[in-house]
JSON list of C-alpha atoms in Angstrom, two decimals:
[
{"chain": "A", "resi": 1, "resn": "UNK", "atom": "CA", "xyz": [0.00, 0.00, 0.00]},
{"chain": "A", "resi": 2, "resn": "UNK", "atom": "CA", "xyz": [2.77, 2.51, 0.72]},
{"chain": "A", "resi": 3, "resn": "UNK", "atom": "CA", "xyz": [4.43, 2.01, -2.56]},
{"chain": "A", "resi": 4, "resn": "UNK", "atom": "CA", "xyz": [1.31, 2.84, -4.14]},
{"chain": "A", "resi": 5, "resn": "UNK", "atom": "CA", "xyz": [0.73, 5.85, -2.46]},
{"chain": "A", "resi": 6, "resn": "UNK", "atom": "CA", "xyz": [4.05, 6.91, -3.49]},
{"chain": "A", "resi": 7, "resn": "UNK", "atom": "CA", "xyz": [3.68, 6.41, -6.72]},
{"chain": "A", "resi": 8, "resn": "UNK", "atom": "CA", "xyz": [3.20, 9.93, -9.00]},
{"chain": "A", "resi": 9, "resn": "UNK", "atom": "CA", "xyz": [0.78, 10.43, -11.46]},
{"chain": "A", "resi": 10, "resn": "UNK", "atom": "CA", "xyz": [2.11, 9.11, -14.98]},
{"chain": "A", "resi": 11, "resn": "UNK", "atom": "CA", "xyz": [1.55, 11.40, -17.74]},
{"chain": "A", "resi": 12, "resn": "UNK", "atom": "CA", "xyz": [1.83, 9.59, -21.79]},
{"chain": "A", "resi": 13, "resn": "UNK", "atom": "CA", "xyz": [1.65, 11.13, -24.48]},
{"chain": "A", "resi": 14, "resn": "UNK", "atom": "CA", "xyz": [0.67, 9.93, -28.42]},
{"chain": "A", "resi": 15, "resn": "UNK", "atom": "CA", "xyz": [2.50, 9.63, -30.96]},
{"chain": "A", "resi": 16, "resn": "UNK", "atom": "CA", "xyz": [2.60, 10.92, -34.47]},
{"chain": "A", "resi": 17, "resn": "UNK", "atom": "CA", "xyz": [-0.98, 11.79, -35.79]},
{"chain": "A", "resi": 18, "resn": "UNK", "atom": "CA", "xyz": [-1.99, 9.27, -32.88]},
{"chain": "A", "resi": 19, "resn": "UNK", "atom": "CA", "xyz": [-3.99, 10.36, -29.75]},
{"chain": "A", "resi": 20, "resn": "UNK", "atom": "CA", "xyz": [-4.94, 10.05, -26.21]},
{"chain": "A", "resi": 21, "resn": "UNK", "atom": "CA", "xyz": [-8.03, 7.43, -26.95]},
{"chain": "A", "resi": 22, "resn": "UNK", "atom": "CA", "xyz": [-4.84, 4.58, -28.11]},
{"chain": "A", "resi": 23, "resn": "UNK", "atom": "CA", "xyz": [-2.63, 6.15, -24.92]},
{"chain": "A", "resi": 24, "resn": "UNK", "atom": "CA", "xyz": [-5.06, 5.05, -22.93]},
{"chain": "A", "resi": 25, "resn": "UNK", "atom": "CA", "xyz": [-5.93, 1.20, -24.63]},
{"chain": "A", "resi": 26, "resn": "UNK", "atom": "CA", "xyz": [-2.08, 0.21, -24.52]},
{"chain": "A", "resi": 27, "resn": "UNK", "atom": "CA", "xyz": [-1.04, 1.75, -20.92]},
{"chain": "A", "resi": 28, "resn": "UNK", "atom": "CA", "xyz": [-4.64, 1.86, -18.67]},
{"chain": "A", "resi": 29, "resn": "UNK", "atom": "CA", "xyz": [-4.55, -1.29, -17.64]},
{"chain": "A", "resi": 30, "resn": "UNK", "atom": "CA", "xyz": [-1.01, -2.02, -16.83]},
{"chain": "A", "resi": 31, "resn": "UNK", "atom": "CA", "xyz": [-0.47, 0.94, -14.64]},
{"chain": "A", "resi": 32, "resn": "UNK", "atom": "CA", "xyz": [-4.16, 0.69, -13.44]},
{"chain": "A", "resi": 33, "resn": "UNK", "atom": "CA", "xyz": [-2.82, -2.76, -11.86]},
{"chain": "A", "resi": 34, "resn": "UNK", "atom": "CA", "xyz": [0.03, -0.99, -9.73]},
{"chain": "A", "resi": 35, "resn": "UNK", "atom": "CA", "xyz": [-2.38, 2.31, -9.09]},
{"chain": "A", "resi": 36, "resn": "UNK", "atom": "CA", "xyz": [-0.88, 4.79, -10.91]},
{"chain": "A", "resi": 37, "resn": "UNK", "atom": "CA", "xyz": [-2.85, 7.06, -11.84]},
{"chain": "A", "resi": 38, "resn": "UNK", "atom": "CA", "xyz": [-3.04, 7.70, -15.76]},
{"chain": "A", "resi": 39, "resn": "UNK", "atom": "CA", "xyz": [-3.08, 11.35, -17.32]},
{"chain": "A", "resi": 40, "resn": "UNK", "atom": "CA", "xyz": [-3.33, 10.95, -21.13]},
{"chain": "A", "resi": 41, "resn": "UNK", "atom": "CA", "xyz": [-3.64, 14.97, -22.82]},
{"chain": "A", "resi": 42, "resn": "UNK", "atom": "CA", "xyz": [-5.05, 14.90, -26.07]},
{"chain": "A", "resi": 43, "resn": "UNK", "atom": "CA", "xyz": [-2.77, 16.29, -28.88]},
{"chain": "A", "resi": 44, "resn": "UNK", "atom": "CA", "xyz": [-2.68, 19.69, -29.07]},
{"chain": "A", "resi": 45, "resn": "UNK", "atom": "CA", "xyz": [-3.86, 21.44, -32.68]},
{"chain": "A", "resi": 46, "resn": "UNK", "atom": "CA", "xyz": [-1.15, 21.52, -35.72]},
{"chain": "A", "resi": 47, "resn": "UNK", "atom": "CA", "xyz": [2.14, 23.30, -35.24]},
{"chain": "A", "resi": 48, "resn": "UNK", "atom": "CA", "xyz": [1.57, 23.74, -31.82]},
{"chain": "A", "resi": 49, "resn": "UNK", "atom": "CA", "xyz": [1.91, 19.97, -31.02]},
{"chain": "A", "resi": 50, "resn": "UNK", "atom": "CA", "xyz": [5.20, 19.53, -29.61]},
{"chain": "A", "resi": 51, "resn": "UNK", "atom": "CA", "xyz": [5.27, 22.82, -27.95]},
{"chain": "A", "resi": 52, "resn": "UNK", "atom": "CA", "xyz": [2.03, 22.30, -26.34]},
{"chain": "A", "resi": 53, "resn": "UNK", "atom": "CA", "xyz": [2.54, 18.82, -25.22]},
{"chain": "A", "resi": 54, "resn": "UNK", "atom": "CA", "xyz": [5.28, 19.99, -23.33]},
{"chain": "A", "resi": 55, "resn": "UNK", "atom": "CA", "xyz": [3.61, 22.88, -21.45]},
{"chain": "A", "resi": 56, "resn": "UNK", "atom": "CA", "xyz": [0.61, 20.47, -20.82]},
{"chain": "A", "resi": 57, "resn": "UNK", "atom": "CA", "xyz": [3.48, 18.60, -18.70]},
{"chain": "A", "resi": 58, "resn": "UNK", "atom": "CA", "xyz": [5.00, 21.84, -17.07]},
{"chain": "A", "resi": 59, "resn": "UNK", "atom": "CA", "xyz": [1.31, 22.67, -15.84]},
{"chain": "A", "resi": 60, "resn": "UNK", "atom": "CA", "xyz": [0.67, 19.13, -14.63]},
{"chain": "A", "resi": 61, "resn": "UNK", "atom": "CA", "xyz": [4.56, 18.65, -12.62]},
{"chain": "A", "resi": 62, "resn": "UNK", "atom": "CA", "xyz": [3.51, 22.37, -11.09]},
{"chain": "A", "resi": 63, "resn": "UNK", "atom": "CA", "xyz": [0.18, 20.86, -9.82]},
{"chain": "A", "resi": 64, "resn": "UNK", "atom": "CA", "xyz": [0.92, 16.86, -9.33]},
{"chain": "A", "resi": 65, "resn": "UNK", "atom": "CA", "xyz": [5.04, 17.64, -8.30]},
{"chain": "A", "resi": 66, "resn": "UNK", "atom": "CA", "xyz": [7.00, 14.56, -9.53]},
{"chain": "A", "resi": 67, "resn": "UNK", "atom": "CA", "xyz": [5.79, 12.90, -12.69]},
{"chain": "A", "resi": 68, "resn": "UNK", "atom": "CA", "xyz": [6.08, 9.46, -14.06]},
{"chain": "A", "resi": 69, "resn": "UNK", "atom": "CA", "xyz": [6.41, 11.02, -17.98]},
{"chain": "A", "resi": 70, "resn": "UNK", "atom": "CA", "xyz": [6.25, 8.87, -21.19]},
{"chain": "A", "resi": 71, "resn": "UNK", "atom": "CA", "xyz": [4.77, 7.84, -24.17]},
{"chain": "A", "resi": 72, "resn": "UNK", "atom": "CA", "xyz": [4.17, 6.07, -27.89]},
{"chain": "A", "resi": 73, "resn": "UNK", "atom": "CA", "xyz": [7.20, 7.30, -30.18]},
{"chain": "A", "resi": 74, "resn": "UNK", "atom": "CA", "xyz": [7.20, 10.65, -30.94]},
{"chain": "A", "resi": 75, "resn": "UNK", "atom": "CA", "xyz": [5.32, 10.82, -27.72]},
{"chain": "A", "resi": 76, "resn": "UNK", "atom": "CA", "xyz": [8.18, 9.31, -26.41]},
{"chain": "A", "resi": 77, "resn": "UNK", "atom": "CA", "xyz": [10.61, 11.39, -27.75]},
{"chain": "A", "resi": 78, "resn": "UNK", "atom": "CA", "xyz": [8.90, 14.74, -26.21]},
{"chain": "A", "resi": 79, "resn": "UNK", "atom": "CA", "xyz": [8.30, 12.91, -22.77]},
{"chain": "A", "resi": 80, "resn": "UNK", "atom": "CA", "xyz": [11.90, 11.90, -23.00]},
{"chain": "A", "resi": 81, "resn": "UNK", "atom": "CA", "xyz": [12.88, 15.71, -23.74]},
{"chain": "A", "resi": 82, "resn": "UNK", "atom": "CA", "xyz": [11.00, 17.40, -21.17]},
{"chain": "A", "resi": 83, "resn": "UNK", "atom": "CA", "xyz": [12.64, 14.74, -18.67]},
{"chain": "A", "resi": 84, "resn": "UNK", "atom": "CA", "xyz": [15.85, 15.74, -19.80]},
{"chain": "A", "resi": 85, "resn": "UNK", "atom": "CA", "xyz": [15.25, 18.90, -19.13]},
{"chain": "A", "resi": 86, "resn": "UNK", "atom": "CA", "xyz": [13.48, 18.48, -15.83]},
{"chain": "A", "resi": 87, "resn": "UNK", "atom": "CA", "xyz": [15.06, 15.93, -13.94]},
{"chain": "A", "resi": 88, "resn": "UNK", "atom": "CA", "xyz": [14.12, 16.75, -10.37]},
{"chain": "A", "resi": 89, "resn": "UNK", "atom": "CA", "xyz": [10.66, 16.75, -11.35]},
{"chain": "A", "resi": 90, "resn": "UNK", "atom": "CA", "xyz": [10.58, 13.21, -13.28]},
{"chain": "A", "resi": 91, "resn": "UNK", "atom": "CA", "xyz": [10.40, 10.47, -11.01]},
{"chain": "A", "resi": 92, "resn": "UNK", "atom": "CA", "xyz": [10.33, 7.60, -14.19]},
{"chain": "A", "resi": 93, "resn": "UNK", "atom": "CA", "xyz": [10.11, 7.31, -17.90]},
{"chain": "A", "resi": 94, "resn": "UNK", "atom": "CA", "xyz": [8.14, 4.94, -19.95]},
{"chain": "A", "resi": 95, "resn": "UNK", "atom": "CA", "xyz": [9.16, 5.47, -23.60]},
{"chain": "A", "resi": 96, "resn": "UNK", "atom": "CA", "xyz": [7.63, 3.31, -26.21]},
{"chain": "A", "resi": 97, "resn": "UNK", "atom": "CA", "xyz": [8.41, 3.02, -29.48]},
{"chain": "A", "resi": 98, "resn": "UNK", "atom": "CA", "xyz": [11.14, 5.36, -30.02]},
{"chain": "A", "resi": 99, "resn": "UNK", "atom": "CA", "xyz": [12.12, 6.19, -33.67]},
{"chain": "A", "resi": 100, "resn": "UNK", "atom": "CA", "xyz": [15.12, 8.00, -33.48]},
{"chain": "A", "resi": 101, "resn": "UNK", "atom": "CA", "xyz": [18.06, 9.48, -31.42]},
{"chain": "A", "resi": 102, "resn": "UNK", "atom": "CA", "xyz": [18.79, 12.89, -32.08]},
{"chain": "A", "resi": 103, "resn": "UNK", "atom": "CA", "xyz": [18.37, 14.59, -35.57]},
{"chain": "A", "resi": 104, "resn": "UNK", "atom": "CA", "xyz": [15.67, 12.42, -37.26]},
{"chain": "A", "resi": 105, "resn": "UNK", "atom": "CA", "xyz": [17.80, 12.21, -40.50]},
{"chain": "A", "resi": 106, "resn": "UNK", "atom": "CA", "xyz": [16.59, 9.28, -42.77]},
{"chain": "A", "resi": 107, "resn": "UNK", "atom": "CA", "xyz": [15.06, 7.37, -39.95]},
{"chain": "A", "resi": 108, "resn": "UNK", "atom": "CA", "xyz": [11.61, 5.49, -41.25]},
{"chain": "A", "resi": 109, "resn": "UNK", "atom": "CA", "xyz": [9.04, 7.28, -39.20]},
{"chain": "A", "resi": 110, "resn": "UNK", "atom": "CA", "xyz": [10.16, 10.51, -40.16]},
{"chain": "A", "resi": 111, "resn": "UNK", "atom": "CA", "xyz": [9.94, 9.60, -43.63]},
{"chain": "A", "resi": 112, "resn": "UNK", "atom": "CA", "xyz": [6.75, 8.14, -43.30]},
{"chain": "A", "resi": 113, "resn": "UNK", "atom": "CA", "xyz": [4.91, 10.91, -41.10]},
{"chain": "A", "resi": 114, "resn": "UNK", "atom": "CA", "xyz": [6.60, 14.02, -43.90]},
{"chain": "A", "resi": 115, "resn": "UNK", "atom": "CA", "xyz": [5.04, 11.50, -46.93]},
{"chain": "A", "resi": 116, "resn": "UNK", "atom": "CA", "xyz": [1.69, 11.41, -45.04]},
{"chain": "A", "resi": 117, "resn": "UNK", "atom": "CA", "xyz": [1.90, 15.03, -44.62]},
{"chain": "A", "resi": 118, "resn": "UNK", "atom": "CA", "xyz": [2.17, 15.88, -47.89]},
{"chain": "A", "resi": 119, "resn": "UNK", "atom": "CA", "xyz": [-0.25, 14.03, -49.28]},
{"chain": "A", "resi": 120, "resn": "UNK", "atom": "CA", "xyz": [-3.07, 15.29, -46.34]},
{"chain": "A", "resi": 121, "resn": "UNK", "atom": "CA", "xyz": [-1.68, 19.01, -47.30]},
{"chain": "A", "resi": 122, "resn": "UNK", "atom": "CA", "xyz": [-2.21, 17.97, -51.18]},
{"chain": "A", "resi": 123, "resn": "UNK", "atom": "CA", "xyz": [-5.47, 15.71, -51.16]},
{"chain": "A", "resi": 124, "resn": "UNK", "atom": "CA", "xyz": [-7.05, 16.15, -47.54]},
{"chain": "A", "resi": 125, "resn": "UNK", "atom": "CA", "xyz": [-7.36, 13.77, -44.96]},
{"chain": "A", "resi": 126, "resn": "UNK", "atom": "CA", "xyz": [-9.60, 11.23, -46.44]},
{"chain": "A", "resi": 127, "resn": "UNK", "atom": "CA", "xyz": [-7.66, 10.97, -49.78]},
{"chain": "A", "resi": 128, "resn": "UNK", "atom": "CA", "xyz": [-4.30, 10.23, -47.15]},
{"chain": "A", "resi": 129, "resn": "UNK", "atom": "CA", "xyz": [-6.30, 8.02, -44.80]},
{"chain": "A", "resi": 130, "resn": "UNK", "atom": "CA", "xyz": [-7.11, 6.13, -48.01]},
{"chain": "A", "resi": 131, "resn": "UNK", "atom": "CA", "xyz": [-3.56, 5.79, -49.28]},
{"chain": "A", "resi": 132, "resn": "UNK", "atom": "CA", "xyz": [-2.11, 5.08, -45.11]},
{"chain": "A", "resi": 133, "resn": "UNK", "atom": "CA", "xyz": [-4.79, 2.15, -44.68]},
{"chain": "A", "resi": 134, "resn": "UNK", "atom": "CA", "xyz": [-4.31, 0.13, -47.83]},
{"chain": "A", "resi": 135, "resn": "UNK", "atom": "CA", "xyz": [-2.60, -2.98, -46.90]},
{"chain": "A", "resi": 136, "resn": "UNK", "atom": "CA", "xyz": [-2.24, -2.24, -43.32]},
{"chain": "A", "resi": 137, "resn": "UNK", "atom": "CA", "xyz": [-3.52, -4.14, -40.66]},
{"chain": "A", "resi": 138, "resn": "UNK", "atom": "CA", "xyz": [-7.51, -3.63, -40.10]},
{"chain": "A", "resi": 139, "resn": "UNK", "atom": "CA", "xyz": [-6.16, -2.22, -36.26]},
{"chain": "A", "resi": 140, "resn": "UNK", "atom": "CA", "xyz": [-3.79, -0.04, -38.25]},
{"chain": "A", "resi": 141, "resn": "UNK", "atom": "CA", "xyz": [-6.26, 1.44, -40.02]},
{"chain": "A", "resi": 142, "resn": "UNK", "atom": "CA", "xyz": [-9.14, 1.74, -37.62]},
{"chain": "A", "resi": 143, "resn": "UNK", "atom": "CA", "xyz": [-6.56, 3.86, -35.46]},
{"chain": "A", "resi": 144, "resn": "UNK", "atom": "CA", "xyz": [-6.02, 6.02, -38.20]},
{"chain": "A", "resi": 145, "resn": "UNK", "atom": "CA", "xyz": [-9.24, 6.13, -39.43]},
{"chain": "A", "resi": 146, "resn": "UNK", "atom": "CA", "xyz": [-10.51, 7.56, -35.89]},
{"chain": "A", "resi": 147, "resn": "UNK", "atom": "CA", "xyz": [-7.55, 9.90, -34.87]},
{"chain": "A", "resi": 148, "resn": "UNK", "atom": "CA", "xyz": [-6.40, 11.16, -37.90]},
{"chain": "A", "resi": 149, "resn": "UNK", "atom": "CA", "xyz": [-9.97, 12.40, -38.59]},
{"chain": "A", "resi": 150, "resn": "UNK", "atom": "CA", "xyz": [-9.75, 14.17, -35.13]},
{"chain": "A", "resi": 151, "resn": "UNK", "atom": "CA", "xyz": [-7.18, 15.81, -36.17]},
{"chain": "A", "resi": 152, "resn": "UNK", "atom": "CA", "xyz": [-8.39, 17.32, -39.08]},
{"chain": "A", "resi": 153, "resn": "UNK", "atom": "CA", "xyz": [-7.29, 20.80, -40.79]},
{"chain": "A", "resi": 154, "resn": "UNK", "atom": "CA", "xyz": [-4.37, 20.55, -38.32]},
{"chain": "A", "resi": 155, "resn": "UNK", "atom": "CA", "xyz": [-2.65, 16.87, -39.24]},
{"chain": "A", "resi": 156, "resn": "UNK", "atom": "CA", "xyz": [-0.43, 17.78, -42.01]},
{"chain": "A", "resi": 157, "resn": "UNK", "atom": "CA", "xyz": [1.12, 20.64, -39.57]},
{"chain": "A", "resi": 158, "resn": "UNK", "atom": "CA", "xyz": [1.11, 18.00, -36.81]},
{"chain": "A", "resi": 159, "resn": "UNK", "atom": "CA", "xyz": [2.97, 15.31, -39.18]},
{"chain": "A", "resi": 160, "resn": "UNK", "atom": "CA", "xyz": [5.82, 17.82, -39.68]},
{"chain": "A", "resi": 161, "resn": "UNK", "atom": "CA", "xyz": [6.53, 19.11, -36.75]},
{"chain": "A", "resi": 162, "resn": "UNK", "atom": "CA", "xyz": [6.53, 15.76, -35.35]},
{"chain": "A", "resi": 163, "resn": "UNK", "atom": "CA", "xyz": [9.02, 14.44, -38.56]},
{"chain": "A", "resi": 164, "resn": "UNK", "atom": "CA", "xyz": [11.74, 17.06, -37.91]},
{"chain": "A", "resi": 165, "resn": "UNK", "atom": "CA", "xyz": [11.97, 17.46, -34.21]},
{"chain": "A", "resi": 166, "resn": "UNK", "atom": "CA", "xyz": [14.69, 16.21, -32.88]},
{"chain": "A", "resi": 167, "resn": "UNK", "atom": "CA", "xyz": [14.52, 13.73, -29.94]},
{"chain": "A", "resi": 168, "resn": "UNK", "atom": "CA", "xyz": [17.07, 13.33, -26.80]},
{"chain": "A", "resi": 169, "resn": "UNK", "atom": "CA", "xyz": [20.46, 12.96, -28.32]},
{"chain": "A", "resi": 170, "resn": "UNK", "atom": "CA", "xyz": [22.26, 8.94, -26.41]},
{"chain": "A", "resi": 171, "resn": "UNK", "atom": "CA", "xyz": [24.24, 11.60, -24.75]},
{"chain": "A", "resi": 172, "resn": "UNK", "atom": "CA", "xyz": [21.38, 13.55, -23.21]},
{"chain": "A", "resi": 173, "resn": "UNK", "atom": "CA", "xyz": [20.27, 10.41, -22.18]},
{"chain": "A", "resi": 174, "resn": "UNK", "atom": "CA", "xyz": [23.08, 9.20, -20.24]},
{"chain": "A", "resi": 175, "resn": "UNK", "atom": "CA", "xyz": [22.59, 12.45, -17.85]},
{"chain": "A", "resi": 176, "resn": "UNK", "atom": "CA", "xyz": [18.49, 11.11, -16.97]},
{"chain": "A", "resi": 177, "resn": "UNK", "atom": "CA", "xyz": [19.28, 9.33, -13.70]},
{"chain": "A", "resi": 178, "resn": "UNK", "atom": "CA", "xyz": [15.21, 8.39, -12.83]},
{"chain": "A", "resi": 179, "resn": "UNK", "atom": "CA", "xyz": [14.23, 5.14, -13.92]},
{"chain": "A", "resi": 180, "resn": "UNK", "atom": "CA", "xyz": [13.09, 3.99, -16.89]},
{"chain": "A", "resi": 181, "resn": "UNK", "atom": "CA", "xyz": [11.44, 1.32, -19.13]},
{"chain": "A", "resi": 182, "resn": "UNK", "atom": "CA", "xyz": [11.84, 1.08, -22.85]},
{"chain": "A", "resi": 183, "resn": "UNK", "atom": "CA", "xyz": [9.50, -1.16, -25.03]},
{"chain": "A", "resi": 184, "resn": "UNK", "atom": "CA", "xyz": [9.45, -2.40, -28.88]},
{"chain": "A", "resi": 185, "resn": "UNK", "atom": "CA", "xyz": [7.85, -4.33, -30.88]},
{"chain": "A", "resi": 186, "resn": "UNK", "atom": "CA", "xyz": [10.47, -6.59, -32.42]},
{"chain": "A", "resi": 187, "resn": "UNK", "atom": "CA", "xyz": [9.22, -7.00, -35.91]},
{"chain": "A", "resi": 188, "resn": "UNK", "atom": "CA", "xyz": [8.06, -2.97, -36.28]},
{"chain": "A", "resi": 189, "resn": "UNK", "atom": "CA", "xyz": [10.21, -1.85, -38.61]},
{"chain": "A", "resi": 190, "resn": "UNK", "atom": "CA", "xyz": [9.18, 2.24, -38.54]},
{"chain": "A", "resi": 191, "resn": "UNK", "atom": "CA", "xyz": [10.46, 1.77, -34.59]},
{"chain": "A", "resi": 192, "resn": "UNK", "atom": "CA", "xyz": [13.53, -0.05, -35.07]},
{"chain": "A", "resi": 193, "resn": "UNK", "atom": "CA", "xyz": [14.31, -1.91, -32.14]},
{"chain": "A", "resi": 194, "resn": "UNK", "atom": "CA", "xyz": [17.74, -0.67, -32.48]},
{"chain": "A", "resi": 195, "resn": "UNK", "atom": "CA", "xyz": [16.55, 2.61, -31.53]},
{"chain": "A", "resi": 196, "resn": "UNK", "atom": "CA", "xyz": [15.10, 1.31, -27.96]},
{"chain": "A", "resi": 197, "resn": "UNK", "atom": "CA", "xyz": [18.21, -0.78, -27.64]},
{"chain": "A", "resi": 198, "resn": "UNK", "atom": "CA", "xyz": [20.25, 2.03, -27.85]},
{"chain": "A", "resi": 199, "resn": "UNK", "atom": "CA", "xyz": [17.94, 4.01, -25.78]},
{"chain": "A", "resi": 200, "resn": "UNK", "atom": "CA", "xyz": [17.80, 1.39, -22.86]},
{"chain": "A", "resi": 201, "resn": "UNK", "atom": "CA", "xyz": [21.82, 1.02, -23.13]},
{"chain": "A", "resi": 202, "resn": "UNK", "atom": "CA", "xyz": [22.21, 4.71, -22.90]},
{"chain": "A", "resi": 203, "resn": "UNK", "atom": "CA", "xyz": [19.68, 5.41, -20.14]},
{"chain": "A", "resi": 204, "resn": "UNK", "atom": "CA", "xyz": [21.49, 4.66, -16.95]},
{"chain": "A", "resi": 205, "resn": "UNK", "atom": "CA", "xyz": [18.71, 2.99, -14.53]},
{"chain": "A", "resi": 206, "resn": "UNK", "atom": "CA", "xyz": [16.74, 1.40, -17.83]},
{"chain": "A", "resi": 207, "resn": "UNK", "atom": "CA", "xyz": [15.50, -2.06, -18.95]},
{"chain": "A", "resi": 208, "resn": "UNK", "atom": "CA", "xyz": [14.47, -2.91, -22.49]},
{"chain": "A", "resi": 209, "resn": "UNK", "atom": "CA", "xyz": [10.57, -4.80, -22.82]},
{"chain": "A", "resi": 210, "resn": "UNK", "atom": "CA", "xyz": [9.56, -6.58, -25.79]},
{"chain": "A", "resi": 211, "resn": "UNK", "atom": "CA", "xyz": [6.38, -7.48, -27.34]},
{"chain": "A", "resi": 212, "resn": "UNK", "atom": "CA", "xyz": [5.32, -8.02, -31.47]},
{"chain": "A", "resi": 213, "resn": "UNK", "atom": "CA", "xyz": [2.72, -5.86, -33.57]},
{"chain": "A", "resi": 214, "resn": "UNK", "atom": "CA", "xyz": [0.69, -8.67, -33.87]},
{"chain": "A", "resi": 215, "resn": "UNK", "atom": "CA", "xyz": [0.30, -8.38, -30.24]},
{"chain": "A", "resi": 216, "resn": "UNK", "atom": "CA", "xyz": [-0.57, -4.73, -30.33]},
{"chain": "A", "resi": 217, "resn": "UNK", "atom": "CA", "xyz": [-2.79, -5.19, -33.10]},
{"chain": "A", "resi": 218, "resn": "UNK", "atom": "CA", "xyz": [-4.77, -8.19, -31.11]},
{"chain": "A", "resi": 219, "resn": "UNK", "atom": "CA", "xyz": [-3.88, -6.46, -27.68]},
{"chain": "A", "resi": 220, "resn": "UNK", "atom": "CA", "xyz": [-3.00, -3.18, -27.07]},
{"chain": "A", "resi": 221, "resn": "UNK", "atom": "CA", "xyz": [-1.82, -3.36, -23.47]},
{"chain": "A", "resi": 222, "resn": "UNK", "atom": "CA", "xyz": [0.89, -5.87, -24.68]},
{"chain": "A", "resi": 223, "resn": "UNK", "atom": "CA", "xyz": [2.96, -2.78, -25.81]},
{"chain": "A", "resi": 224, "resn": "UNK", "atom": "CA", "xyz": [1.95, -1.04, -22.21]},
{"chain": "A", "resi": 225, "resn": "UNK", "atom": "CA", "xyz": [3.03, -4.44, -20.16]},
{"chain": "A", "resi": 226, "resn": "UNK", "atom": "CA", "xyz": [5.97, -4.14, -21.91]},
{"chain": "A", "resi": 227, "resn": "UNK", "atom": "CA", "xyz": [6.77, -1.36, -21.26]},
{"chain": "A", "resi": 228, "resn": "UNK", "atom": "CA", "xyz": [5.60, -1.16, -17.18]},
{"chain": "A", "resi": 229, "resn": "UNK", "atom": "CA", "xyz": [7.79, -4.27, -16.73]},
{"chain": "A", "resi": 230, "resn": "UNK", "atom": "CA", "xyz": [10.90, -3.13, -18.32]},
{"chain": "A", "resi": 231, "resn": "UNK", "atom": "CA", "xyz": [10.08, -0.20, -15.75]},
{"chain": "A", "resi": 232, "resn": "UNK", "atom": "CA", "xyz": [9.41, -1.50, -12.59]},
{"chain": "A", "resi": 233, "resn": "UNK", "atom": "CA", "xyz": [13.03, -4.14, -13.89]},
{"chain": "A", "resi": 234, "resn": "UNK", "atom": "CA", "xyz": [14.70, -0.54, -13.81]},
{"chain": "A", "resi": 235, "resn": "UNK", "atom": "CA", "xyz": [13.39, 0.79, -10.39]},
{"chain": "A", "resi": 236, "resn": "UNK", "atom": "CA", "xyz": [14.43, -2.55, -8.74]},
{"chain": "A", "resi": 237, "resn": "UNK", "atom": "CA", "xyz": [18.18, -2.47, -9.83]}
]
């Protein structure tokens, strides 16, 4: 019961053109089962997503203190950042799905997230949503069917900012002392599972979870578990 009490709110954040409805499906449960609390924002509008994201956590660490920050790639990344930059009030990281250290460069997602933005800015949402769910998985495109239209006039603004941003360089990393857990899914090849390798190496108190995207797509708090245990491996070295 103590260590319950003790435990801060945790704060996750989406990830490109992604929102707080899937935040909530892969981490809920998992963190419901050690009572943690769950605060999942919803994205803020366009070119103010990163930015905003990261004052929504400023205004919840000057209300709740100490947060337990983290996310679904590029949700990951900014949770990540903000930790970085905020380590006294960051009491644990749960990053999921990171895409890239650093610059973003040629890495996949950003690639994929600048194509999908140009063809939303060119055709409109429904013309990109048609292109983005054509051979993917029906739980790939049900996702994207449901947030991307949330997004609306705003995605192709949200895409970029998200494909160019840079995320915590290894080195930045090395300086987050506060525990954390890194999942992947082993056979997603837009989140390499180099990148949350390299992530869980850099991070000093960190543990690497693993899970598959047919797991996601037939359970969503797979990727959550994951990520919770390769957490709570981290707090208890």
């Amino acid at each position: 019961m103590t260590s319950v009490i003790r435990n801060p709110p945790a704060v996750l954040l989406p990830g490109t053109g992604s929102d707080e409805v899937f935040v909530r499906s892969v981490f809920a449960g998992p963190l419901a089962a050690l009572g943690i609390a769950l605060i999942a924002p919803p994205p803020p509008p366009g070119a103010a997503l990163a930015d905003g994201f990261l004052a929504a956590l400023d205004r919840l660490a000057a209300r709740h203190g100490t947060l337990l920050v983290g996310g679904v790639s590029f949700g990951a990344h900014l949770a990540a950042e903000w930790a970085v930059a905020n380590p006294g009030r960051c009491g644990g990281l749960l990053a999921a799905l990171p895409a890239w250290s650093g610059e973003p460069g040629q890495a996949p997602a950003s690639l994929a997230a600048k194509l999908s933005a140009d063809v939303v800015a060119a055709s409109g949402v429904e013309a990109a949503l048609a292109q983005a769910e054509a051979g993917s998985p029906p739980w790939i495109a049900a996702e994207l069917g449901r947030a991307w239209r949330r997004h609306g006039d705003g995605l192709a603004d949200g895409l970029r900012v998200a494909a160019t941003r840079p995320s915590p360089t290894l080195a930045a990393l090395r300086g987050l002392a506060s525990p954390a857990g890194v999942g992947t899914c082993a056979d997603d090849p837009i989140h390499p599972t180099k990148v949350a390798r390299e992530w869980a190496t850099a991070l000093p108190r960190a543990a690497l979870g693993e899970t598959t995207l047919a797991a996601l797509g037939a359970d969503p708090e797979s990727l959550g578990r994951a990520t919770v245990l390769a957490y709570l491996r981290a707090s208890a070295g």
